[in-house]
Short mmCIF file of C-alpha atoms in Angstrom, two decimals:
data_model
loop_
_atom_site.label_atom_id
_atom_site.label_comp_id
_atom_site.label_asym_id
_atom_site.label_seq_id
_atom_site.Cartn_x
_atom_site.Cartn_y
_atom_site.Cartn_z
CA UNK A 1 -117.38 28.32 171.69
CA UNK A 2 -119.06 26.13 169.03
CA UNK A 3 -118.33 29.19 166.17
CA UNK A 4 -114.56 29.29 167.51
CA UNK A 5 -114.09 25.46 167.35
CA UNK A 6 -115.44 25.37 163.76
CA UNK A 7 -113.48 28.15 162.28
CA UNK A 8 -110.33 26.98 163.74
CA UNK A 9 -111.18 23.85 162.28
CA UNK A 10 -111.51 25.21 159.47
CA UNK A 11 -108.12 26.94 159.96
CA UNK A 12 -106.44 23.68 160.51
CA UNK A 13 -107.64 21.99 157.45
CA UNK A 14 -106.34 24.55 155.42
CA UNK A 15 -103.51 24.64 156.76
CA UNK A 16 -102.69 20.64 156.45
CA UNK A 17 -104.08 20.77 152.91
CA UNK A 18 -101.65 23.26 151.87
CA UNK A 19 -98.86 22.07 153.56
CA UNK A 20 -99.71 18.49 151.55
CA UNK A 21 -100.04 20.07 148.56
CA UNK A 22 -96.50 21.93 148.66
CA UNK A 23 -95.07 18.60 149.51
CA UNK A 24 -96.86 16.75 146.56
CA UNK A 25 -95.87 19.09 144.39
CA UNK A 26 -92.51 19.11 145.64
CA UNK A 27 -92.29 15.58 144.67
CA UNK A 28 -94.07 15.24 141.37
CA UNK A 29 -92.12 15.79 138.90
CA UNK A 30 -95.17 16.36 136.46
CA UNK A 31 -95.33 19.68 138.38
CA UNK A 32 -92.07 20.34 139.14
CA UNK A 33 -91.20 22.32 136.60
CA UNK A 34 -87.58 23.43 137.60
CA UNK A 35 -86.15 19.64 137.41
CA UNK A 36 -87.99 18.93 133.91
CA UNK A 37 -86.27 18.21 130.63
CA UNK A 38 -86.97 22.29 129.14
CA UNK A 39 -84.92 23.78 126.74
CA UNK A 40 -83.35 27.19 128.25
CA UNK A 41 -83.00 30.28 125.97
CA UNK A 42 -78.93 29.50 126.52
CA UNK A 43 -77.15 26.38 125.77
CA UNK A 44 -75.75 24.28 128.44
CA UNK A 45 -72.22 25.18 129.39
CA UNK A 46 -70.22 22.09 129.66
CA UNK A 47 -66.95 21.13 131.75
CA UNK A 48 -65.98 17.87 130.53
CA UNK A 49 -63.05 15.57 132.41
CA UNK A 50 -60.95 14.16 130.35
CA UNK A 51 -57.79 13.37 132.13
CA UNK A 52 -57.99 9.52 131.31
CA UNK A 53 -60.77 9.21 128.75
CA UNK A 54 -60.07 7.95 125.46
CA UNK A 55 -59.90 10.91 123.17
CA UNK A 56 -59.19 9.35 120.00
CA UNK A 57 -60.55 9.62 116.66
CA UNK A 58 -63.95 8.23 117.08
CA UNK A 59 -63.24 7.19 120.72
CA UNK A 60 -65.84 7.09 123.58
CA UNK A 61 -64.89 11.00 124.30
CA UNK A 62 -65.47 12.04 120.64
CA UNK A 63 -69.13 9.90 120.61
CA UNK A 64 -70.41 11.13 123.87
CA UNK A 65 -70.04 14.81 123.04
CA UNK A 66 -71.46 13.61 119.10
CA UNK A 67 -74.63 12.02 121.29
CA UNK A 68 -75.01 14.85 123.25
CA UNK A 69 -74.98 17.38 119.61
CA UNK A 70 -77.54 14.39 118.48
CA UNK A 71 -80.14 14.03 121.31
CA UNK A 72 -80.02 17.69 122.84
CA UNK A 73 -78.21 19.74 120.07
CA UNK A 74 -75.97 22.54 120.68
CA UNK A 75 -73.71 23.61 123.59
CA UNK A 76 -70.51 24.79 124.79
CA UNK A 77 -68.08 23.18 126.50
CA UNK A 78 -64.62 23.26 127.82
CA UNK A 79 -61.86 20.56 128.86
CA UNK A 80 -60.94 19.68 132.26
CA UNK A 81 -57.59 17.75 132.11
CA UNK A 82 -56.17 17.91 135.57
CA UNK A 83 -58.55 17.04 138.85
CA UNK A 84 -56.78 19.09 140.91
CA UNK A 85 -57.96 22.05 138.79
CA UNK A 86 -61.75 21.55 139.34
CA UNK A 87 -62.17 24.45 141.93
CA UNK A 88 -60.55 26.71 139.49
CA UNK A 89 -62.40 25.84 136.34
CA UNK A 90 -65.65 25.14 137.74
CA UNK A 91 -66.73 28.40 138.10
CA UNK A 92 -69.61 29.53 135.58
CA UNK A 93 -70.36 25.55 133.91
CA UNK A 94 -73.81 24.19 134.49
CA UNK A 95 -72.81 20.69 133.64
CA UNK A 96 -69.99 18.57 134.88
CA UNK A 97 -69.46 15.59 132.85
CA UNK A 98 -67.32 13.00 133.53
CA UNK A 99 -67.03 10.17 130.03
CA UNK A 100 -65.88 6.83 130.81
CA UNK A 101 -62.43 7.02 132.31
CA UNK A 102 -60.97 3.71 130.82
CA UNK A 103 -57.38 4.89 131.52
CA UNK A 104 -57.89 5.45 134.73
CA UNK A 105 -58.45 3.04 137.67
CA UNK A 106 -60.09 2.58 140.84
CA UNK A 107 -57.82 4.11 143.53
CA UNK A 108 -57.54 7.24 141.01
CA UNK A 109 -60.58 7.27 141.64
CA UNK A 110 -61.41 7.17 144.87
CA UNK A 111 -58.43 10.13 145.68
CA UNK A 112 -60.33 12.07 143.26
CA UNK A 113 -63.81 11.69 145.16
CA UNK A 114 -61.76 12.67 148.25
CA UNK A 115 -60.50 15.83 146.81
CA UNK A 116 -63.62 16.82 144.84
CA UNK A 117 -66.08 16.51 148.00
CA UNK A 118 -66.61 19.88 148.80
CA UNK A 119 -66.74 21.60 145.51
CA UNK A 120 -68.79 19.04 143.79
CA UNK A 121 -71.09 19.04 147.21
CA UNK A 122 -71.71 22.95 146.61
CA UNK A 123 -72.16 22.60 142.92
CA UNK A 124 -74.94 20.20 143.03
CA UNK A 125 -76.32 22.22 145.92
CA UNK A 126 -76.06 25.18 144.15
CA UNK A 127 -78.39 23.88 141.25
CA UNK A 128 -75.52 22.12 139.08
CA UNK A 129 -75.79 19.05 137.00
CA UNK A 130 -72.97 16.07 137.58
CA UNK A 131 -72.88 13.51 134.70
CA UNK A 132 -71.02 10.25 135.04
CA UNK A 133 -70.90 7.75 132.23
CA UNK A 134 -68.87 4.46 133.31
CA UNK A 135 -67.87 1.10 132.20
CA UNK A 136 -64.14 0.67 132.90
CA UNK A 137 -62.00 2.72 134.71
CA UNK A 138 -64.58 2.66 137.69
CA UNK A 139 -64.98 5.95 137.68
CA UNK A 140 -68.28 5.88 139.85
CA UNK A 141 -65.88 5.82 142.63
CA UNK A 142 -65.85 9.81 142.67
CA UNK A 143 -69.76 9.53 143.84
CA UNK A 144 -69.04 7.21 146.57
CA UNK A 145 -65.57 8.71 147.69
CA UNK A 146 -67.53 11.76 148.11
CA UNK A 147 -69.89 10.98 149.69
CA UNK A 148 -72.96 11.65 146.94
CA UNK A 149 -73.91 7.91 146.30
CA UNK A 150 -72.81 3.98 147.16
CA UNK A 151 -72.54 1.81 144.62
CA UNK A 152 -70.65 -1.23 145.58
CA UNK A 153 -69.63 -2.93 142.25
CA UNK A 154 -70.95 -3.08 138.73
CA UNK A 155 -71.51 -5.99 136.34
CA UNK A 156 -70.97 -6.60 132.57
CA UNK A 157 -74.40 -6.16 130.79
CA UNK A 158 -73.58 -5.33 126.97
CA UNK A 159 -76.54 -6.46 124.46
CA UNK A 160 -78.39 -7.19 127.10
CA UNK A 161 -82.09 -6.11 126.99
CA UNK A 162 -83.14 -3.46 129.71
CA UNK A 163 -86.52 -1.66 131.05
CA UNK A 164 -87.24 1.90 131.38
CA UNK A 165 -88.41 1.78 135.10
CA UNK A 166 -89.42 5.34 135.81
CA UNK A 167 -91.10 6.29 132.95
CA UNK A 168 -92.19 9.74 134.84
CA UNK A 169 -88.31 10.84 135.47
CA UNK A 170 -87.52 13.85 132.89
CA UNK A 171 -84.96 11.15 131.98
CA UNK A 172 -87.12 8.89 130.29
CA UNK A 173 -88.66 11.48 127.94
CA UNK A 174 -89.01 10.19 124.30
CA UNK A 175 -87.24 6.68 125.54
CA UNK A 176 -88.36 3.43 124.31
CA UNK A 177 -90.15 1.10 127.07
CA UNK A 178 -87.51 -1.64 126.53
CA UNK A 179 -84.30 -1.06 124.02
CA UNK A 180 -81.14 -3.46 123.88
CA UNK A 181 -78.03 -2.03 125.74
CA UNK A 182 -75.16 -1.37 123.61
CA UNK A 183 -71.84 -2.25 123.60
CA UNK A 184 -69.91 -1.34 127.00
CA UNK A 185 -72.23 -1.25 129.20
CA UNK A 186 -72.84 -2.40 132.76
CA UNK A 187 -75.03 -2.38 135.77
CA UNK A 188 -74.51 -1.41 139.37
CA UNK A 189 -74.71 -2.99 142.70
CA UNK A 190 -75.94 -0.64 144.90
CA UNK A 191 -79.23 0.15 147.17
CA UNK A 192 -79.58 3.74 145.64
CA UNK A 193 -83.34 3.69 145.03
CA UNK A 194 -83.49 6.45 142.26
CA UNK A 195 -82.95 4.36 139.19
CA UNK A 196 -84.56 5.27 135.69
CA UNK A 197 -83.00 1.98 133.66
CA UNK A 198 -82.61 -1.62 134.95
CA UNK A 199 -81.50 -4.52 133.76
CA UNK A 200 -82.32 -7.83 135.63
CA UNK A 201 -83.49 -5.24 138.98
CA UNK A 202 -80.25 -3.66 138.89
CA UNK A 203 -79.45 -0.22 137.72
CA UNK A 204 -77.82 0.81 134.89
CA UNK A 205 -79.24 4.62 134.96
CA UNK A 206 -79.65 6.46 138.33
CA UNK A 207 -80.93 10.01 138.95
CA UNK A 208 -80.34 11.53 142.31
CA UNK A 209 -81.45 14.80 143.50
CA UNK A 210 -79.73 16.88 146.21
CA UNK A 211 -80.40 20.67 147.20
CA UNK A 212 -81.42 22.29 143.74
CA UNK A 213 -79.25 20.35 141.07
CA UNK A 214 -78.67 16.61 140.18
CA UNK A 215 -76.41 13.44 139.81
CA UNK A 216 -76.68 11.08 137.33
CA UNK A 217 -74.83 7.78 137.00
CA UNK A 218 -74.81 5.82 133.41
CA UNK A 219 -73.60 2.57 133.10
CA UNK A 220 -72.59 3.61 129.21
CA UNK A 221 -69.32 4.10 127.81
CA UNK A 222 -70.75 5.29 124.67
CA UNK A 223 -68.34 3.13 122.25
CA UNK A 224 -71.29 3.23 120.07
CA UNK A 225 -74.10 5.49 119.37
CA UNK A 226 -77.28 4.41 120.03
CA UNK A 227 -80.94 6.19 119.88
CA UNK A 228 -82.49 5.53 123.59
CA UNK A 229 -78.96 5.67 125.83
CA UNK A 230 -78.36 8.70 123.57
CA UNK A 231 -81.54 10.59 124.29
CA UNK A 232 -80.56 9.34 127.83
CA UNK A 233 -77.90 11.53 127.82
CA UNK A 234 -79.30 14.42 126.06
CA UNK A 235 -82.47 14.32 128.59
CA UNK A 236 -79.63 14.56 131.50
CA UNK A 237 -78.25 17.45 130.17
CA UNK A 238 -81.32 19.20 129.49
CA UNK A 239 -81.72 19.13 133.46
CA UNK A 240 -83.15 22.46 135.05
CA UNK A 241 -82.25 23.64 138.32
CA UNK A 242 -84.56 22.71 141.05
CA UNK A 243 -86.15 23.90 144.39
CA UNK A 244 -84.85 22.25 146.52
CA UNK A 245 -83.24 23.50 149.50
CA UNK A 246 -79.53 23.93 149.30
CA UNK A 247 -77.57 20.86 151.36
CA UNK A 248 -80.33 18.69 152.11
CA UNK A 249 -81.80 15.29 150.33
CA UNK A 250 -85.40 14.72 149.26
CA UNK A 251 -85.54 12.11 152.10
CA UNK A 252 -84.56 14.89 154.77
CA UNK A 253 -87.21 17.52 153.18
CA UNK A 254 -89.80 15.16 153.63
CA UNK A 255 -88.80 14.50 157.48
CA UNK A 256 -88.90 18.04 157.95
CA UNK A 257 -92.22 18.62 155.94
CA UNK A 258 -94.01 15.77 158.30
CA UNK A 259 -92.83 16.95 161.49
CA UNK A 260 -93.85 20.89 160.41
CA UNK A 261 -97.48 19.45 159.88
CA UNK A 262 -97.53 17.71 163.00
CA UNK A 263 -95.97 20.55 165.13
CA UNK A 264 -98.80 22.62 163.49
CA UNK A 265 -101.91 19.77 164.17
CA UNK A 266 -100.35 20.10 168.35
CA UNK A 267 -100.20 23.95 168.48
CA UNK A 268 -103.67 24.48 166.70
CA UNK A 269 -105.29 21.39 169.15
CA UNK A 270 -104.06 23.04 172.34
CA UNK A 271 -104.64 26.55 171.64
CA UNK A 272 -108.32 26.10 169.75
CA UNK A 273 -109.27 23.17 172.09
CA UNK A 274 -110.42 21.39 168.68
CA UNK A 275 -112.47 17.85 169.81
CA UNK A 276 -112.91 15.26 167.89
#
């Protein structure tokens, strides 16, 4: 009986330490490989909105997609100038991005959310890549109306200096600890807990996982050009595809990670008879 209780023990510690590990690597990003800033054989294929951006000659649409040629280098891309044409033009982009928005305003917003719940849902799920850059228009309304973050109001903080928080997100790569914020930019009120850039504990950068892709949320308008918020950008687009599972958050994978160990300790107790 003494031989039996020590090789299920042994059984059982094996079992917890590889049900740990998975988990730890699950949430590392040092070993997640997937969700890391690597370049892919292909370039990125782009949808950009631009239904109220400004999309003059050196406007904030022109510099973001020059920042984005800058910091990542090439990609393709396409225009998206009617929401209610998402579903339809969706189809084979790995990136959504959304520029500021200045022409727009915040009930615009919030309809659009409404309406882009589902397919922006399955996107992300699906391994997808949602960009938002926003400082007027309140654009960051479309995460909240559906449903993908809460941010409940944002606050002017151009020239302002700001820390790199998270210097182990795949956002921060080759980003200066501290850099001064440049012109049209803000930070948001909110109790998201995934940001990469604050300024006075508030975030101006947040990076959200769900299922196997990923939302990001920059308080940058991108009126100028500048090195860090640039890279910024360039990181976020260089964003793999993860493992996650399809629907759920991190938060809900861990639950469900937990309670599989702990099923597993009671069925191995009861069945082995392990003491103490």
């Amino acid at each position: 009986m003494k031989n039996k209780n020590k090789v299920s023990t042994k059984i059982l510690i094996v079992l917890i330490f590889g049900s740990l590990t998975s988990l730890g690597i699950f949430l590392n990003p040092s070993f997640a490989s997937p969700g890391q800033v690597l370049k892919t054989a292909a370039p990125k294929n782009i949808l950009i909105y631009t239904e109220y951006t400004d999309d003059s000659n050196g406007g904030e649409l022109e510099n973001t997609i020059d920042a984005i040629n800058q910091s990542y280098g090439n990609f393709t891309y396409g225009f998206l100038t009617d929401y209610t044409n998402l579903t339809a033009q969706l189809s084979g982009y790995d990136i959504l991005l959304i520029p500021e928005q200045e022409n727009g305003d915040v009930n615009t917003f919030k309809t659009i959310g409404l309406n882009w719940t589902d397919p922006l849902k399955s996107f992300i799920n699906g391994g997808g890549t949602v960009i938002i850059l926003d400082y007027s228009g309140g654009s960051y309304h479309i995460y909240n109306s559906s449903g993908l973050m809460l941010i409940m109001g944002e606050l002017e903080c151009t020239g302002e200096n700001t820390t790199l928080i998270n210097q182990n997100s795949p956002l921060a790569n080759n980003v200066n600890g501290n850099f001064t914020l440049s012109d049209g930019s803000i930070y948001f009120e909110t109790n998201e807990t995934t940001s990469v850039v604050e300024y006075d504990s508030n975030p101006v950068v947040i990076h959200k996982r769900r299922g196997k892709g990923h939302m990001v949320l920059m308080g940058i308008d991108f009126y100028e050009i500048v090195n860090e918020t640039a890279t910024i950008l360039g990181n976020a687009v260089a964003l793999n595809p993860g493992s996650g599972i399809p629907g759920y958050d991190l938060n809900v994978f861990i639950g469900l990670s937990i309670f599989s160990i702990g099923i597993t300790l009671i069925i191995l107790k009861k069945k082995f008879k392990i003491k103490k």
